[in-house]
mmCIF file of C-alpha atoms in Angstrom:
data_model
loop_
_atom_site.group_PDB
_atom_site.id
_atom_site.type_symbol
_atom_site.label_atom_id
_atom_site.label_comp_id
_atom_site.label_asym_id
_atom_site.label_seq_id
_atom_site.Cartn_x
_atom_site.Cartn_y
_atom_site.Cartn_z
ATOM 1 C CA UNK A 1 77.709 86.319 90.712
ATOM 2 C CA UNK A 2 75.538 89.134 92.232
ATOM 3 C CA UNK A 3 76.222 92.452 93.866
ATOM 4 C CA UNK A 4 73.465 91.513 96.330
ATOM 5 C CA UNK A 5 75.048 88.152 97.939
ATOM 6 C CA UNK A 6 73.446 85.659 100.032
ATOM 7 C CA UNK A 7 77.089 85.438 101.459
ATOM 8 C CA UNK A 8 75.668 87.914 104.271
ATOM 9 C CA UNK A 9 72.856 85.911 105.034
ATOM 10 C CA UNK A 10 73.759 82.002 105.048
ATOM 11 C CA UNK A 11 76.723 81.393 103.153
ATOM 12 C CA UNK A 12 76.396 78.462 100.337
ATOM 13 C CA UNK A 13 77.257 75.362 101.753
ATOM 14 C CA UNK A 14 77.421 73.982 105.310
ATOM 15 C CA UNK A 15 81.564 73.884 105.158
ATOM 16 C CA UNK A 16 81.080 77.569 105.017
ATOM 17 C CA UNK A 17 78.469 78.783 106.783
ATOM 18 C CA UNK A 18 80.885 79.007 110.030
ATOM 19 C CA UNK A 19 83.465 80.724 108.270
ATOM 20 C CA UNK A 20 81.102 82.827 106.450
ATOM 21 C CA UNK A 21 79.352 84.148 109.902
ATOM 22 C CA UNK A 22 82.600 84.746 111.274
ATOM 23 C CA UNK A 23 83.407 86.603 108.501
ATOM 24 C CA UNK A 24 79.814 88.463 108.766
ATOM 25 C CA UNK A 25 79.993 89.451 112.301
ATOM 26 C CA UNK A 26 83.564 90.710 111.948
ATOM 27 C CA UNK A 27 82.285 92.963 108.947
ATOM 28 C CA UNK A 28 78.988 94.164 110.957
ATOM 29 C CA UNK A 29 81.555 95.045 114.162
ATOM 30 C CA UNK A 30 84.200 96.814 112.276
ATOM 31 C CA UNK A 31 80.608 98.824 110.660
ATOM 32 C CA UNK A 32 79.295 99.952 113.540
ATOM 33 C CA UNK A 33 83.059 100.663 115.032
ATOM 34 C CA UNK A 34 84.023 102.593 111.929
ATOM 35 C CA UNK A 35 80.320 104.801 112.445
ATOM 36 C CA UNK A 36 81.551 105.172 116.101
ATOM 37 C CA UNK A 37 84.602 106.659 114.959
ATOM 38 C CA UNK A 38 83.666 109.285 112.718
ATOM 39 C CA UNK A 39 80.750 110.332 114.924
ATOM 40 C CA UNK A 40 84.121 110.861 117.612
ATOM 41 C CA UNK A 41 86.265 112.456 115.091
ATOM 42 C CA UNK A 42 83.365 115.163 114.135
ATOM 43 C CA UNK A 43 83.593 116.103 118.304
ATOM 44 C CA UNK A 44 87.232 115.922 118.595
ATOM 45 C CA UNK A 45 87.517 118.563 115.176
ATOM 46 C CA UNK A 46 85.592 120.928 117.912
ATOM 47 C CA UNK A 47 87.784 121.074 120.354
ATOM 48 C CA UNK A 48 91.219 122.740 120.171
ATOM 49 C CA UNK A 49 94.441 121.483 119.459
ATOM 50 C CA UNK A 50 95.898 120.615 122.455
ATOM 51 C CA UNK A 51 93.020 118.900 123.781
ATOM 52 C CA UNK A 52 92.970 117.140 120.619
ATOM 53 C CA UNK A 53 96.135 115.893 120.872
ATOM 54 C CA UNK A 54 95.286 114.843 124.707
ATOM 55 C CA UNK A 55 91.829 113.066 123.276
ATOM 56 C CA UNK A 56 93.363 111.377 120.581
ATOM 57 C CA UNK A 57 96.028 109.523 122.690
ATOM 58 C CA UNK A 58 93.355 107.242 124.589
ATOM 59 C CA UNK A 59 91.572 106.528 120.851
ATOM 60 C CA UNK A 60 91.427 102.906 120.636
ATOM 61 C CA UNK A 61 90.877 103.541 116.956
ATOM 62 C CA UNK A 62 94.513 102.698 116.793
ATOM 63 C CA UNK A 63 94.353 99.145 117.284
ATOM 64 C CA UNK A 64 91.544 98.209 115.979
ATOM 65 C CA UNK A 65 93.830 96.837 112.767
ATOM 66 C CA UNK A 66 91.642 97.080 109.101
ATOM 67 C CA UNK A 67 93.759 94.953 106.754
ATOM 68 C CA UNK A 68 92.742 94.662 102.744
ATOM 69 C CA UNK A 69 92.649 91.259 101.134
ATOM 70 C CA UNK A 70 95.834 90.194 98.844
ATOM 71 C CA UNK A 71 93.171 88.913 95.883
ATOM 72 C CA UNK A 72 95.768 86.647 93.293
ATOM 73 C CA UNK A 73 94.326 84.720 90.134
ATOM 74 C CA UNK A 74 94.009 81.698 90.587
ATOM 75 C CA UNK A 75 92.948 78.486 88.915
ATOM 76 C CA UNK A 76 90.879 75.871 91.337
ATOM 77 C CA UNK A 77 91.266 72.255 91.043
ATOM 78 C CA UNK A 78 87.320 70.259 90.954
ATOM 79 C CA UNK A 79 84.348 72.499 91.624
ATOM 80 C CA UNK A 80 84.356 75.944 93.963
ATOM 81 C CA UNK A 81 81.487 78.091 94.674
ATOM 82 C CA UNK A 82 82.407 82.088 95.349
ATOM 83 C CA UNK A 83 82.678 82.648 99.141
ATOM 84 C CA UNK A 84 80.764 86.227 98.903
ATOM 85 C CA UNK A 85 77.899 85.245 96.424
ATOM 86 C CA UNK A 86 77.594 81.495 96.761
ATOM 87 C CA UNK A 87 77.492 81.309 92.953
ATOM 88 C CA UNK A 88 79.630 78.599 91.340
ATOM 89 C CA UNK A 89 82.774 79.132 89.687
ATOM 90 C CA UNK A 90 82.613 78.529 86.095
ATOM 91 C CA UNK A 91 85.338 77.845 83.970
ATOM 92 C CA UNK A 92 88.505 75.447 83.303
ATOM 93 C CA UNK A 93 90.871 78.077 84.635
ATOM 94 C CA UNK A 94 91.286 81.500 86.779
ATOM 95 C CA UNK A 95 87.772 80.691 87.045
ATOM 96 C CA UNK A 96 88.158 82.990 90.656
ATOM 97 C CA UNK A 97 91.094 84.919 92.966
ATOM 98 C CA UNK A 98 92.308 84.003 96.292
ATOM 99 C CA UNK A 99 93.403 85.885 99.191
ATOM 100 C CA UNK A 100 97.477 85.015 99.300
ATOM 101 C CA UNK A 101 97.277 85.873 103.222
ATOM 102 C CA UNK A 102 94.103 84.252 104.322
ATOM 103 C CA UNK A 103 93.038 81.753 102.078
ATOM 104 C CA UNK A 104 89.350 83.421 100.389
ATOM 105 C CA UNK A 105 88.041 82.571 97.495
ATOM 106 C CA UNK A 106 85.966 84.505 95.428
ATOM 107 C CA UNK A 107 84.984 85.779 91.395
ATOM 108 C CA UNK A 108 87.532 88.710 90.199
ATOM 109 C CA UNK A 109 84.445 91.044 90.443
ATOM 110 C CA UNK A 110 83.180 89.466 93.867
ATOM 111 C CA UNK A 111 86.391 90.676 95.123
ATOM 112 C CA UNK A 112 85.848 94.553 94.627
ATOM 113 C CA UNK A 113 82.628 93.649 97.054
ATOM 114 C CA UNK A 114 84.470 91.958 99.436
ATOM 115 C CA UNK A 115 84.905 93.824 103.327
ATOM 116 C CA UNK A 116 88.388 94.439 104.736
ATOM 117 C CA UNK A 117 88.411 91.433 107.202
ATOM 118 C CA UNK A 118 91.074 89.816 106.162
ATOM 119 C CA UNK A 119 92.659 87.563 108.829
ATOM 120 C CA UNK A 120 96.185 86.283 107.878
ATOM 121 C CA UNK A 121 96.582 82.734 108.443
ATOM 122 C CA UNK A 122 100.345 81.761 109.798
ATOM 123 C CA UNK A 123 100.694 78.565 108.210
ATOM 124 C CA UNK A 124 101.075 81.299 104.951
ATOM 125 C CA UNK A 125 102.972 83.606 106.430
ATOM 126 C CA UNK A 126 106.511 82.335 105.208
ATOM 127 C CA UNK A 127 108.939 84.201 107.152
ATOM 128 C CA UNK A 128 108.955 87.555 109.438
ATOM 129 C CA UNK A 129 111.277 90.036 107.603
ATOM 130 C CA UNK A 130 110.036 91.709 104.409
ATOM 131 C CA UNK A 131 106.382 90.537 105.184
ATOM 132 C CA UNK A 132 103.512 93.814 105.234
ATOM 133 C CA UNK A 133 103.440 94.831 108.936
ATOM 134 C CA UNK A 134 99.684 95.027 108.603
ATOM 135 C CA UNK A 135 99.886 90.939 107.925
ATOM 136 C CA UNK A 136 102.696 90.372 110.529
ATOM 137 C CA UNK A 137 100.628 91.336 113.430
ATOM 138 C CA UNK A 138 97.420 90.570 112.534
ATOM 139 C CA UNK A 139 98.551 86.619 112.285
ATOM 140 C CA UNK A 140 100.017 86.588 114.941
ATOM 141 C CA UNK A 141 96.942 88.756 117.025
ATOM 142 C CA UNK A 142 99.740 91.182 118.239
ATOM 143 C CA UNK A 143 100.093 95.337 118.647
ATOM 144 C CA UNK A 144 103.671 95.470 116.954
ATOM 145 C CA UNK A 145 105.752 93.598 114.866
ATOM 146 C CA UNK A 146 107.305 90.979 117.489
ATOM 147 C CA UNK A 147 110.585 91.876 115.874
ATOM 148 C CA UNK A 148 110.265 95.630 117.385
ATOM 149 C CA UNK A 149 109.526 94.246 120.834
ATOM 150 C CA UNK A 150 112.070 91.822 121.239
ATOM 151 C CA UNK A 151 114.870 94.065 119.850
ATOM 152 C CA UNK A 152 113.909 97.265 121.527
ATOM 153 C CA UNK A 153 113.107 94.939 125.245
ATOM 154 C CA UNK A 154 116.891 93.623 124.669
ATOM 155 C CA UNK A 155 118.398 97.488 123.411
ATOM 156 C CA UNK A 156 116.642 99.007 126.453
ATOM 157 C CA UNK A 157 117.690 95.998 129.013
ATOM 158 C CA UNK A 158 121.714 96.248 128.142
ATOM 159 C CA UNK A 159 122.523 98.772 125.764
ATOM 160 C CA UNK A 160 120.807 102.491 126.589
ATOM 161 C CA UNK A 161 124.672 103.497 127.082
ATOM 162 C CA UNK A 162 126.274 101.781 124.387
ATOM 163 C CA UNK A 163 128.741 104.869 122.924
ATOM 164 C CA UNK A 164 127.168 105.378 118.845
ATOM 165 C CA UNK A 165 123.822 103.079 119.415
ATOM 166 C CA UNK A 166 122.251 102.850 116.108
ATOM 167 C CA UNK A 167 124.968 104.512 114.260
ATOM 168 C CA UNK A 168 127.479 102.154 115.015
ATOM 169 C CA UNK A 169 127.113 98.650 112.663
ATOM 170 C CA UNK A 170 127.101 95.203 113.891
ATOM 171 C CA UNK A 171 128.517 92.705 111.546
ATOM 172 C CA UNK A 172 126.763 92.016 108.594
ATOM 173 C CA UNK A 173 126.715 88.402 109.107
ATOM 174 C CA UNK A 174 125.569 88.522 112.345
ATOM 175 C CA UNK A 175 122.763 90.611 111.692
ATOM 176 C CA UNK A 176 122.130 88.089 108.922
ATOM 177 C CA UNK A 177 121.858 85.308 111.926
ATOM 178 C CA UNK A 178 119.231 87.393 113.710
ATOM 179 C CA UNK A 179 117.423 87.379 110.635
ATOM 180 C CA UNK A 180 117.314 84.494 110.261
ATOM 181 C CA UNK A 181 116.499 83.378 113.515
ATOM 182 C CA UNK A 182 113.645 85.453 113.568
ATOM 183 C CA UNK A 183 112.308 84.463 110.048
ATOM 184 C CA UNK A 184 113.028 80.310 112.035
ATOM 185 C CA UNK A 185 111.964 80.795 115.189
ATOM 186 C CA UNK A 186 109.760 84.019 115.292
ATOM 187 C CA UNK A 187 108.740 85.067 118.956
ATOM 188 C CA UNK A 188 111.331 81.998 120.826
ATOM 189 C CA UNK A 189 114.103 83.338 118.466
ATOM 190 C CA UNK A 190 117.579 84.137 120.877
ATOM 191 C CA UNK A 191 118.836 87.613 120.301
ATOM 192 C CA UNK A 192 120.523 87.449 124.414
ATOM 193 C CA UNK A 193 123.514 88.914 125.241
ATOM 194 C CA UNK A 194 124.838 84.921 125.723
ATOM 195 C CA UNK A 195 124.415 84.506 121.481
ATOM 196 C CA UNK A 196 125.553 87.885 120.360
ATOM 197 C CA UNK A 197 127.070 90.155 123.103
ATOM 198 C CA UNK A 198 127.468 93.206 120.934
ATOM 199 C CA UNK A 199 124.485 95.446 121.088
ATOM 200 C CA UNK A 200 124.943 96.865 117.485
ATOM 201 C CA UNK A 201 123.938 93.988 116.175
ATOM 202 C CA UNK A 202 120.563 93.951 117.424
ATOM 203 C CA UNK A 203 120.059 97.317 116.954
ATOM 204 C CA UNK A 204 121.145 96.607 112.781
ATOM 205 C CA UNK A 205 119.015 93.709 113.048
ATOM 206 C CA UNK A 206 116.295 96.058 113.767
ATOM 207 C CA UNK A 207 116.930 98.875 111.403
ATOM 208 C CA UNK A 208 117.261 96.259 108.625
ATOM 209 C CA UNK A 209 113.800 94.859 109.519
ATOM 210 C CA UNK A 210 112.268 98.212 108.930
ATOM 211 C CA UNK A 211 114.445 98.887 105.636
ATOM 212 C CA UNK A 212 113.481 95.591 104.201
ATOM 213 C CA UNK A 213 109.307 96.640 104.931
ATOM 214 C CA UNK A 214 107.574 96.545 101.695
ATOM 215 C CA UNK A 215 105.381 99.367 102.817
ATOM 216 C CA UNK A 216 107.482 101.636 104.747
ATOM 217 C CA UNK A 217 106.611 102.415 108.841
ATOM 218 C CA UNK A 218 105.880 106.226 107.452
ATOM 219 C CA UNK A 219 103.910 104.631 104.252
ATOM 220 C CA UNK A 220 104.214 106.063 100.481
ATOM 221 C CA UNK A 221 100.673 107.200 100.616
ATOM 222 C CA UNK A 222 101.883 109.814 103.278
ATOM 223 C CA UNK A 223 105.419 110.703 102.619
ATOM 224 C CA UNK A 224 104.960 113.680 100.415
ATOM 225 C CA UNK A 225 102.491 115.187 103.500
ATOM 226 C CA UNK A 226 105.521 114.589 105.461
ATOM 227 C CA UNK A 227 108.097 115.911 103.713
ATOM 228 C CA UNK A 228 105.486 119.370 103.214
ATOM 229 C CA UNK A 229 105.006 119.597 106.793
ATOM 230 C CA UNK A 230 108.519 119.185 107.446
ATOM 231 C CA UNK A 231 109.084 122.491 104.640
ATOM 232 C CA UNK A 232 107.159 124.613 107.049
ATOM 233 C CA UNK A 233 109.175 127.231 108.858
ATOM 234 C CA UNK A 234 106.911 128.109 111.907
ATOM 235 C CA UNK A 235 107.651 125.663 114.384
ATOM 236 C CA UNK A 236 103.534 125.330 115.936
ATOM 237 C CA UNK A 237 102.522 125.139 112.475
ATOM 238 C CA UNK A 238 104.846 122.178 111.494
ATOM 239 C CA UNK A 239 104.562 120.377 114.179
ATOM 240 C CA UNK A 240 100.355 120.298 114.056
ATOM 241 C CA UNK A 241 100.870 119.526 110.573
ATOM 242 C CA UNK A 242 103.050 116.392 111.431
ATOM 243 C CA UNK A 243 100.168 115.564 113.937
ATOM 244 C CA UNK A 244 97.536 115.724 111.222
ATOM 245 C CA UNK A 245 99.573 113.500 108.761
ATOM 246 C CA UNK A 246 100.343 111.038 111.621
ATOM 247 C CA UNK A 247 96.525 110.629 111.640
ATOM 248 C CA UNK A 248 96.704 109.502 107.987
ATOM 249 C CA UNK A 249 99.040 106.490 108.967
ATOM 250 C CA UNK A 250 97.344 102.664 108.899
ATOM 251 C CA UNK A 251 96.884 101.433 112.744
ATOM 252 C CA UNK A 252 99.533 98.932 112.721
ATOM 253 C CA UNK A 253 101.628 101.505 111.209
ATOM 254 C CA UNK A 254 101.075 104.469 113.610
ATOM 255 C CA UNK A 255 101.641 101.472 116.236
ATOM 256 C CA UNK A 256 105.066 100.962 115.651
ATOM 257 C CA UNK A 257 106.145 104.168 115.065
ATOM 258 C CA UNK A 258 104.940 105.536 118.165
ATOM 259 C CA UNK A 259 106.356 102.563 119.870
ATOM 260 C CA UNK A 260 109.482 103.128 118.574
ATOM 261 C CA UNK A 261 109.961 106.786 118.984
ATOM 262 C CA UNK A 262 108.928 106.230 122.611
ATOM 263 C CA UNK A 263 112.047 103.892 122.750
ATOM 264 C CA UNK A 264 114.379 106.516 121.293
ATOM 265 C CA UNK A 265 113.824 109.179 123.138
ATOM 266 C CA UNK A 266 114.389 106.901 125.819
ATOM 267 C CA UNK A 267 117.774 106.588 123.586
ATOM 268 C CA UNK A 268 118.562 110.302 123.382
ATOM 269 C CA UNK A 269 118.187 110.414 127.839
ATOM 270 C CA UNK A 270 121.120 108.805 128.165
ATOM 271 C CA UNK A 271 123.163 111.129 125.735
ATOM 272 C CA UNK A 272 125.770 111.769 128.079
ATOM 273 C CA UNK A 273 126.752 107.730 127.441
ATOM 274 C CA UNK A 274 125.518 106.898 124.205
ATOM 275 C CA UNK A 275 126.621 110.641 122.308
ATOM 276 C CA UNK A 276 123.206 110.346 120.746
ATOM 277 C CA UNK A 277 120.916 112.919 120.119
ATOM 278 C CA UNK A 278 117.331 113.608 118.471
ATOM 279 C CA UNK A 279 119.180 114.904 115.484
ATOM 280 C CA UNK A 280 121.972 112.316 115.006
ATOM 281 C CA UNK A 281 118.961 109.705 115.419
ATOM 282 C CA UNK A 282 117.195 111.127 112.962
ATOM 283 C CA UNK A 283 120.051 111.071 110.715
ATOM 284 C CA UNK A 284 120.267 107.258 110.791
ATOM 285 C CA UNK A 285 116.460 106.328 110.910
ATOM 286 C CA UNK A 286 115.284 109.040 108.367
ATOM 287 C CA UNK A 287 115.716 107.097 105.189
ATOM 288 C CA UNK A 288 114.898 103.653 107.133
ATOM 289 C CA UNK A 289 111.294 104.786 108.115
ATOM 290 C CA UNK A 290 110.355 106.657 105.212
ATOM 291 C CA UNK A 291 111.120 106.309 101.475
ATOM 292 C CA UNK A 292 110.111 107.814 98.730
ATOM 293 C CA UNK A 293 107.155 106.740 96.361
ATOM 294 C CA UNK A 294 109.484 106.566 93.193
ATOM 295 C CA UNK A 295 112.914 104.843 93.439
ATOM 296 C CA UNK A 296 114.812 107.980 92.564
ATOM 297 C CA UNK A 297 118.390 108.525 93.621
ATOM 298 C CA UNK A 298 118.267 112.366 93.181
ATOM 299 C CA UNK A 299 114.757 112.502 95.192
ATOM 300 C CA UNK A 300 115.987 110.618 98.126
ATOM 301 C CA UNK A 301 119.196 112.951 98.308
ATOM 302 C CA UNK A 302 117.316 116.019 98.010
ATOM 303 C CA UNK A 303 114.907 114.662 100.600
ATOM 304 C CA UNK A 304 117.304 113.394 103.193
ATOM 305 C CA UNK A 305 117.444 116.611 105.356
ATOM 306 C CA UNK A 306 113.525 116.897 105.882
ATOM 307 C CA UNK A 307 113.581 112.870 106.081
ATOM 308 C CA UNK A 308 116.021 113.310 109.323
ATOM 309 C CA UNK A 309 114.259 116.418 110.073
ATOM 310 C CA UNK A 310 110.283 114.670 110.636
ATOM 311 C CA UNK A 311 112.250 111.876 112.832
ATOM 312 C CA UNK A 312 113.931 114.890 115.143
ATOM 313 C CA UNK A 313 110.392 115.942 115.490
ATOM 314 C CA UNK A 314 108.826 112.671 116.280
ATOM 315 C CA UNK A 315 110.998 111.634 119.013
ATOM 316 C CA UNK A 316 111.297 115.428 120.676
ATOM 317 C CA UNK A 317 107.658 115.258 120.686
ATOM 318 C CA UNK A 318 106.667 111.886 121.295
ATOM 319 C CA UNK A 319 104.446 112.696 124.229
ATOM 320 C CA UNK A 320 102.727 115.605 122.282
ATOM 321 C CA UNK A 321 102.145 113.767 119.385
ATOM 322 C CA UNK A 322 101.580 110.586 120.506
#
């Protein structure tokens, strides 16, 4: 083991080299993206704040999706060299840790060396609902989770109208199909109008995919920056503090949400129909996009009103702070 690996030069074997260039490149790309990036950011602090907003809505930064390896103990079977140091394993068990998600192996310290260029593999990615969004897409090479995109393509095709959308429940069981059928079938799962004609139970199909998120859409890392910005009284002030916390949010992440806020505005246009406002959808997807850090009953109550409150926000300003 070494803190100056040969891993970025040649790799140790000739099974690896491949993987370990890809690997390489991948790392030097992301380097010299990252660089890029900040060098932009410093400019864009420069200008003022609604240009800002303006510049930051064409930043590819975005999607260009930085995902951490899932390092697990793990005990290897006949000899294994480290795939970051080339050095051999030693041991008769955990000699090493492997990435759950992609499949790396490497020593326990190795690991803390390791880039984030993790690239899921599908064949481990067991099912769609409760898997890290970060994962989802990135095996599958996509923007959003395709369980966003197919729901919100089959809300917005048949049910903008629909009187209560999102507050009103489908069955439970049903919901439980569509769950199903997407952790089955994934992208070719049915979710038409001919296999479940009522629209609630797509759109509780997609509010449960979001509640069963290990990492909530509006992560734990940022909900207490949230739920400060959303204390603020001055209206300007709260809403640029929303936009700076937004920033915080991981790619795939910011993604989603602004894909799905897009979507309910779209929602809250057709009021007149579907008796659904900003407010009352912020009411229902409050405590499904954001939770609190610790499981606490009384925290969640207390927070419920500035939960419902940063969701108003989003979708009445979706364009601003998008």
């Amino acid at each position: 083991m070494t803190t100056n690996p040969i891993y970025e030069h040649i790799g140790y074997a000739t099974l690896l080299r491949e993987k370990v260039s890809r690997r390489l490149s991948r790392s030097k790309n992301e380097s010299r993206k990252a660089s890029v990036t900040s060098e932009e950011h410093t400019a864009v602090e420069k200008i003022s704040s609604l240009v800002r907003r303006a510049a930051l809505t064409h930043n590819d930064n975005h999607f260009n999706y930085e995902k951490t390896h899932n390092f697990k103990v793990h005990t290897f079977r006949g000899p294994h060299w480290c795939e970051y140091c080339a050095n051999f394993m030693w041991g008769l068990i955990a000699q090493g840790v492997r990435c759950s998600d992609c499949g790396l192996n490497v020593h326990k310290q190795c690991s803390k060396h390791v880039p984030n260029d993790c690239q899921p593999d599908l064949k481990r990615i067991k099912k769609v609902y409760c898997c890290d969004l970060t994962t989802l897409v990135k095996a599958h090479n996509a923007q959003r989770p395709m369980v966003v995109d197919i729901c919100i393509r089959e809300i917005e095709a048949r049910g903008l109208k629909s009187e209560g959308l999102y507050r009103v429940s489908g069955f439970t069981e049903h919901i439980e199909d569509v769950k199903m059928a997407f952790d089955r079938d994934g992208e070719k799962a049915d979710i038409s109008a001919n296999i479940y004609p009522d629209i609630n139970i797509i759109t509780g199909a997609l509010k449960l995919y979001f509640r069963d998120l290990p990492i909530p859409v509006i992560t734990y890392d940022t909900y207490s920056k949230f739920i400060e910005a959303a204390k603020i009284s001055n209206a300007d002030e709260r809403l640029e503090a929303v936009h700076e916390v937004l920033m915080l949010l991981p790619p795939a992440h910011y993604e989603t949400l602004r894909y799905l806020m897009i979507h309910l505005k779209k929602v809250t246009l057709n009021e007149k129909d579907n008796l659904m406002n900003a407010e009352n959808l912020g009411i229902v997807f409050g405590p499904t996009l954001m939770r609190p850090p610790e499981d606490s009953t009384l925290t969640t109550l207390h927070d419920m009103r500035y939960q419902k409150l940063i969701v108003q926000i989003l979708i009445e300003n979706e364009d601003v702070l998008f």
